[in-house]
Amino acid sequence: MKLFYNPAFTGSAYVDFKKSPVFFDSKIVNTAGLCNVIRLHAGICSDVADYGTRFVHYYAAMKKYMAKNPKSVMAASFKVDQLNTAKKCLEWRDTLAADGWTKAAPAPTERMKTLCGIEEYFTDKSDGEALLELITQVEDGCPLPQMEIIVSEYYEDFAPAEVRLLKTLIERGVNFTAVKADLPDNNIGKVYSILEGKKGVELDPADDSFEIWNFAERDEAIKYLSLLDADNFDVWINAENKEFDNWQKLEGKRLSGSEISGIPHTAQLLNIALTIFERPLNVKNIVEWLNTSPNPLAPGFRKGLASCICDTGGFYNDSCREYIANYIKEYPKSEDSIQKFIPDINHPYFEESELEVSEIKEFIKNLRDWCYKEMSNKHNTDPGKDQLGFVAAQAENLLNLLDNLETQTIPYDDIAQITAAFTTDHSMTQYTAQAGSKKVITSYSDFCDVAEKTVWCDFYNCGNSPRLTYSFLVPAEAQAFKEVLPLWPQEHERDYLKNLLLIPFAKTRKKLVLVTIDKIDSANAPKSPVYIQLEKYDIAPFIKQMTLDDSLKKTVKKIDNRMESEQEFVQISKNDYIKEKWPDHQSSSNLEKVIPWPLDYVVNNFARFSSNAVDCLADLYTTEGNIAHRIIEILFAPTKEVKGSGTPSYIKKQIEERFEEVFQQIVQAEGAILLIKENRQELKQFKIQVKSALEELLKGIFAKELHVVACEKKLEDKVEKLKVNGKVDMILADPENNFYIFDFKWSSTYKHANKLRENKSVQFALYKELVEKEYKVTVKAVAYFIISEARFISCQNFLSDGINLQQVYVSSERKAKKLLKELQNTYEYRKEQIFDGSIEETSDFVAGSFGYDQIYEEQELFPTDYYYDSDLKADCKKGPYPDENIDLLKSRK
């Protein structure tokens, strides 16, 4: 058996199958692979625990040591950050142990004394120690397979343990070949010599075997290279091949194989799941958890509950309880998973509190068991399925760590810190390589054979020297260990790293292209140290400025179905769906949309685009307005069961006795975004603001001796020819049975004062008619109450002095206008347009630019300034809409 060995091999090395079409008796191995071959034939089992398990055990050992040695030099660091301190100590310990360090080794510093002390409680061996064990077993004469090991000539610069293993195998009679670099007689060989430090080497300007392709931007380089054919080069070096493959897929070329590196979404499943334990519940976290896939909860349930949370603004409310109960009633088997994987909806938390460790452990066990079940499910074809093993291992390690904490409760921040310590980079396959594709290797060291032509796609991003293995040792430690341990000499390690970097030069014969770039996005690209070294020579003749020239581009027919910039109408031929679903009654809010922005109204009500993602949660400003409305409704609304409810004295008592309870209840149920940590200060200020507004509102009610007749009163009737409905925020009456209407707003005074001034308040015009018809009374006054400013705004000066009332006077130009008639006419005009399939696009309305300008006075429609009022328009979605949205609307039947 032939073993091509290099410690730096990553598992995807280049092999020239033209030269070696049969490779069954050969293997390409790194150190772990070489050890596995030897162990397999020798019948040796070496059990090294995974990193997570070893970390938990080392943390437990360090915790025991610190308990007995509170004055240790590492005690202060351990107290501040236990997990990351243990992580770093384990890293040092494993590095030293790979060269034979034990607790009996010299301890020249207090730090080393601490590491030696921790060893008393830690018994897990590392990969480095397993290698040393194997070397001893080989030295003792364990059976070896018939093999030939082929390495590079610089093998003596490998790590000491690796060199020792090779020499032991040679002494045991294993065939061994150290291959010397066979440099070509062209510029590639000359560049290699320059980088080796040879003097007097001159490059041949007429030789094109060595070139540097320079691109302006990284994206341009990736696009250009992906457009090339597979046979342009034998080897393509590219560490991060994800974007390269994405472009190849778009271009219809064969994929080279790529991975998603870092921490793929599925691998974060445990981290995301544990965020639902934050107290108070972070509403964004539970929505993210419900949108995470794969997930132990059913997709339909997750989508529905996430939508319910986004619609209501919270989790702990009756709507969510009803949704969960109805879902369980329809799907009884889902009850178990719902109980296991969402918080108890009947036990909300308004303040921060520690978590019960037993509850967290139970949750982690349930998630781990689900991962194992899904991994064994043959019907599950989710591409992230393979990552569930990683999640299950994380869960096991976290359970072990929680057992070692020896505490009944734990702060949420500690859980977040623990999961972060366990989170390591992990990769998953994005695309597998296809036959006939470009041969991509992810490391410049992955050459098994010599290549004719090589392109180094990410040359600009490599060559930065990594930190040397023993750079963490202080001089006193390094000197003491050199006397007893075979540490890797720094000059040998530097030579090894340099030789790895030169492999593409040593393994390429006819053409080597290095790719450099000027920019990555807007930042200057890094410059490889190799390139800096080459700049000392006259390399300008070998640098080619590359661009995406026309020869690489393909012309495709452009499909442009956008509206013309000056087009007034969107034409819809199939509008039966709109006619069928058109509501019998319109609310004031709908009228205030369909009249000025008919396209917005149609798209929002009939195309029905929806989402249940985190970004669908109402923003803080909107939430505060909704919460204030609900608190007023609960504390001010009269009830038939309580005599005198709705009177000022009763309301005052309600505020004094129930405000705290109601505020917490409503914020938890419908304004959970206020409970997020970064909004806690805003919550305190909001609470003071609402309390102050309630007192000012009550003051106005007292001043006029009013009593509340109804809050959020639903009314429905015919106004003129228009069927309307609505919910009136507050209806009041005085001792003479004159009625008043209050409408609560959170936004600025100017916007609503301007509506009254211009006689454009559709809402009040309709509410006044509805209330008078419902109660057979006269409405004496209507007023906006701006909650955020604790201010009344009205055209009638109906409140006494001392009340914060801003009286607004209707402009003389609009005073004589009949608002209801304008409303009726404009609504009919819009409805007729929509039913005819012509929807006016008014998002960029400019006075004088539309045909509407010519007819509105004659037909008694709303004036054109209703369409471009800056404050009114700010609340509405602006077009133009994406083509696919309009297409969907057109396709409705």
Short mmCIF file of C-alpha atoms in Angstrom, two decimals, residues 506-700:
data_model
loop_
_atom_site.label_atom_id
_atom_site.label_comp_id
_atom_site.label_asym_id
_atom_site.label_seq_id
_atom_site.Cartn_x
_atom_site.Cartn_y
_atom_site.Cartn_z
CA ALA A 506 6.97 23.15 -6.76
CA LYS A 507 4.05 21.06 -8.10
CA THR A 508 3.17 23.03 -11.26
CA ARG A 509 4.96 22.51 -14.57
CA LYS A 510 3.67 24.65 -17.44
CA LYS A 511 1.35 27.39 -16.15
CA LEU A 512 0.84 28.99 -12.74
CA VAL A 513 -1.55 31.90 -12.32
CA LEU A 514 -1.81 33.86 -9.06
CA VAL A 515 -4.99 35.88 -8.61
CA THR A 516 -4.79 39.25 -6.84
CA ILE A 517 -7.47 41.88 -6.26
CA ASP A 518 -7.58 45.53 -5.27
CA LYS A 519 -10.82 45.58 -3.27
CA ILE A 520 -13.09 43.31 -1.24
CA ASP A 521 -16.36 45.24 -1.22
CA SER A 522 -15.19 48.76 -0.37
CA ALA A 523 -12.10 47.79 1.66
CA ASN A 524 -8.60 47.32 0.34
CA ALA A 525 -7.75 43.67 -0.17
CA PRO A 526 -5.00 42.07 1.93
CA LYS A 527 -1.66 41.56 0.23
CA SER A 528 -0.01 38.15 0.50
CA PRO A 529 3.49 38.18 2.05
CA VAL A 530 4.61 36.13 -0.97
CA TYR A 531 3.43 38.92 -3.25
CA ILE A 532 5.22 41.50 -1.13
CA GLN A 533 8.42 39.47 -1.49
CA LEU A 534 7.95 39.25 -5.27
CA GLU A 535 7.40 43.02 -5.54
CA LYS A 536 11.10 43.48 -4.84
CA TYR A 537 11.69 42.10 -8.33
CA ASP A 538 10.51 43.47 -11.64
CA ILE A 539 7.23 41.54 -11.90
CA ALA A 540 5.27 44.23 -13.75
CA PRO A 541 5.57 42.39 -17.12
CA PHE A 542 3.84 39.37 -15.56
CA ILE A 543 0.87 41.25 -14.09
CA LYS A 544 -2.23 41.24 -16.30
CA GLN A 545 -5.11 43.58 -15.50
CA MET A 546 -8.20 41.41 -15.94
CA THR A 547 -11.79 42.46 -16.59
CA LEU A 548 -15.05 40.77 -17.50
CA ASP A 549 -14.75 41.50 -21.21
CA ASP A 550 -17.59 41.08 -23.69
CA SER A 551 -16.27 37.77 -25.01
CA LEU A 552 -17.24 36.13 -21.69
CA LYS A 553 -20.71 37.61 -21.60
CA LYS A 554 -23.88 36.13 -23.04
CA THR A 555 -26.76 38.27 -24.18
CA VAL A 556 -30.14 37.24 -22.85
CA LYS A 557 -33.49 38.70 -23.78
CA LYS A 558 -34.50 41.29 -21.24
CA ILE A 559 -38.02 41.07 -19.91
CA ASP A 560 -39.17 44.45 -18.64
CA ASN A 561 -42.74 44.53 -17.39
CA ARG A 562 -42.37 47.55 -15.16
CA MET A 563 -44.89 50.35 -15.31
CA GLU A 564 -43.97 53.42 -17.28
CA SER A 565 -42.88 56.18 -14.95
CA GLU A 566 -45.78 58.42 -16.02
CA GLN A 567 -48.40 55.65 -16.28
CA GLU A 568 -51.46 56.48 -14.19
CA PHE A 569 -53.20 53.10 -14.04
CA VAL A 570 -52.42 49.44 -13.45
CA GLN A 571 -54.67 47.46 -15.76
CA ILE A 572 -56.15 44.20 -14.42
CA SER A 573 -58.26 42.20 -16.84
CA LYS A 574 -59.31 39.42 -14.44
CA ASN A 575 -60.89 41.19 -11.50
CA ASP A 576 -63.70 38.75 -10.63
CA TYR A 577 -61.86 37.82 -7.44
CA ILE A 578 -61.83 41.46 -6.30
CA LYS A 579 -65.54 41.89 -7.04
CA GLU A 580 -66.41 38.67 -5.22
CA LYS A 581 -64.38 39.52 -2.11
CA TRP A 582 -65.19 43.22 -1.97
CA PRO A 583 -66.48 43.95 1.58
CA ASP A 584 -70.09 44.99 2.16
CA HIS A 585 -69.01 47.51 4.78
CA GLN A 586 -65.98 49.75 4.87
CA SER A 587 -64.24 51.04 7.98
CA SER A 588 -62.83 54.54 8.23
CA SER A 589 -59.27 53.19 8.11
CA ASN A 590 -60.03 51.28 4.89
CA LEU A 591 -61.64 54.35 3.34
CA GLU A 592 -58.58 56.39 4.22
CA LYS A 593 -56.56 53.86 2.18
CA VAL A 594 -58.76 53.05 -0.79
CA ILE A 595 -59.52 56.71 -1.57
CA PRO A 596 -55.98 58.14 -1.76
CA TRP A 597 -54.06 54.92 -2.50
CA PRO A 598 -56.29 52.43 -4.34
CA LEU A 599 -53.39 50.24 -5.50
CA ASP A 600 -52.12 49.89 -1.93
CA TYR A 601 -55.62 48.94 -0.81
CA VAL A 602 -56.09 46.30 -3.50
CA VAL A 603 -52.65 44.74 -3.07
CA ASN A 604 -52.92 44.59 0.75
CA ASN A 605 -56.50 43.28 0.84
CA PHE A 606 -56.69 40.98 -2.17
CA ALA A 607 -53.15 39.81 -2.98
CA ARG A 608 -52.71 38.98 0.74
CA PHE A 609 -48.96 38.94 1.18
CA SER A 610 -48.02 37.80 4.66
CA SER A 611 -45.07 36.69 6.74
CA ASN A 612 -44.53 35.39 10.24
CA ALA A 613 -40.86 36.35 10.64
CA VAL A 614 -39.35 38.54 13.36
CA ASP A 615 -39.52 41.63 11.16
CA CYS A 616 -43.34 41.36 11.18
CA LEU A 617 -43.51 42.24 14.87
CA ALA A 618 -44.84 45.75 15.32
CA ASP A 619 -42.15 48.33 15.99
CA LEU A 620 -41.71 49.96 19.39
CA TYR A 621 -43.59 53.15 18.46
CA THR A 622 -46.64 51.32 17.12
CA THR A 623 -46.63 48.91 20.07
CA GLU A 624 -46.64 51.74 22.60
CA GLY A 625 -49.70 53.26 20.92
CA ASN A 626 -51.54 49.92 20.92
CA ILE A 627 -50.73 49.26 24.57
CA ALA A 628 -51.89 52.70 25.67
CA HIS A 629 -55.20 52.17 23.82
CA ARG A 630 -55.79 48.83 25.57
CA ILE A 631 -54.98 50.19 29.03
CA ILE A 632 -57.46 53.04 28.58
CA GLU A 633 -60.11 50.60 27.38
CA ILE A 634 -59.71 48.32 30.40
CA LEU A 635 -59.56 51.04 33.07
CA PHE A 636 -62.18 53.44 31.65
CA ALA A 637 -64.80 51.14 30.11
CA PRO A 638 -68.08 50.80 32.06
CA THR A 639 -69.50 47.39 32.93
CA LYS A 640 -73.12 46.45 33.55
CA GLU A 641 -72.15 44.43 36.60
CA VAL A 642 -70.74 47.43 38.51
CA LYS A 643 -72.99 50.33 39.40
CA GLY A 644 -71.37 53.68 38.80
CA SER A 645 -68.70 52.29 36.49
CA GLY A 646 -67.69 54.77 33.81
CA THR A 647 -67.99 57.73 36.18
CA PRO A 648 -64.89 59.83 36.96
CA SER A 649 -64.74 58.69 40.58
CA TYR A 650 -64.94 55.03 39.59
CA ILE A 651 -62.27 55.46 36.92
CA LYS A 652 -60.00 57.26 39.37
CA LYS A 653 -60.27 54.32 41.76
CA GLN A 654 -59.56 51.90 38.90
CA ILE A 655 -56.37 53.76 38.00
CA GLU A 656 -55.20 53.90 41.62
CA GLU A 657 -55.86 50.24 42.35
CA ARG A 658 -55.38 48.43 39.04
CA PHE A 659 -52.96 50.41 36.90
CA GLU A 660 -49.86 48.36 37.87
CA GLU A 661 -51.65 45.04 37.32
CA VAL A 662 -53.25 46.06 34.01
CA PHE A 663 -50.02 47.62 32.70
CA GLN A 664 -48.06 44.41 33.34
CA GLN A 665 -50.81 42.21 31.93
CA ILE A 666 -51.20 44.18 28.68
CA VAL A 667 -47.48 44.67 28.10
CA GLN A 668 -46.92 40.93 28.58
CA ALA A 669 -49.83 39.98 26.31
CA GLU A 670 -49.63 42.54 23.52
CA GLY A 671 -46.45 44.56 23.92
CA ALA A 672 -43.82 41.97 24.71
CA ILE A 673 -41.26 43.84 22.59
CA LEU A 674 -41.07 46.31 25.49
CA LEU A 675 -39.75 43.55 27.75
CA ILE A 676 -36.65 42.94 25.60
CA LYS A 677 -33.53 43.86 27.52
CA GLU A 678 -32.56 46.78 25.31
CA ASN A 679 -36.06 48.28 25.76
CA ARG A 680 -36.25 48.06 29.56
CA GLN A 681 -35.38 51.75 30.06
CA GLU A 682 -37.94 52.72 27.44
CA LEU A 683 -40.50 50.61 29.31
CA LYS A 684 -39.96 52.60 32.51
CA GLN A 685 -40.39 55.92 30.70
CA PHE A 686 -43.41 54.62 28.79
CA LYS A 687 -45.10 53.57 32.02
CA ILE A 688 -44.69 57.06 33.49
CA GLN A 689 -45.93 58.60 30.23
CA VAL A 690 -49.08 56.45 30.12
CA LYS A 691 -49.88 57.10 33.78
CA SER A 692 -49.56 60.84 33.21
CA ALA A 693 -51.80 60.66 30.11
CA LEU A 694 -54.50 58.74 32.00
CA GLU A 695 -54.53 61.38 34.72
CA GLU A 696 -54.88 64.21 32.16
CA LEU A 697 -57.65 62.34 30.34
CA LEU A 698 -59.49 61.79 33.62
CA LYS A 699 -58.98 65.45 34.49
CA GLY A 700 -60.79 66.44 31.28
#
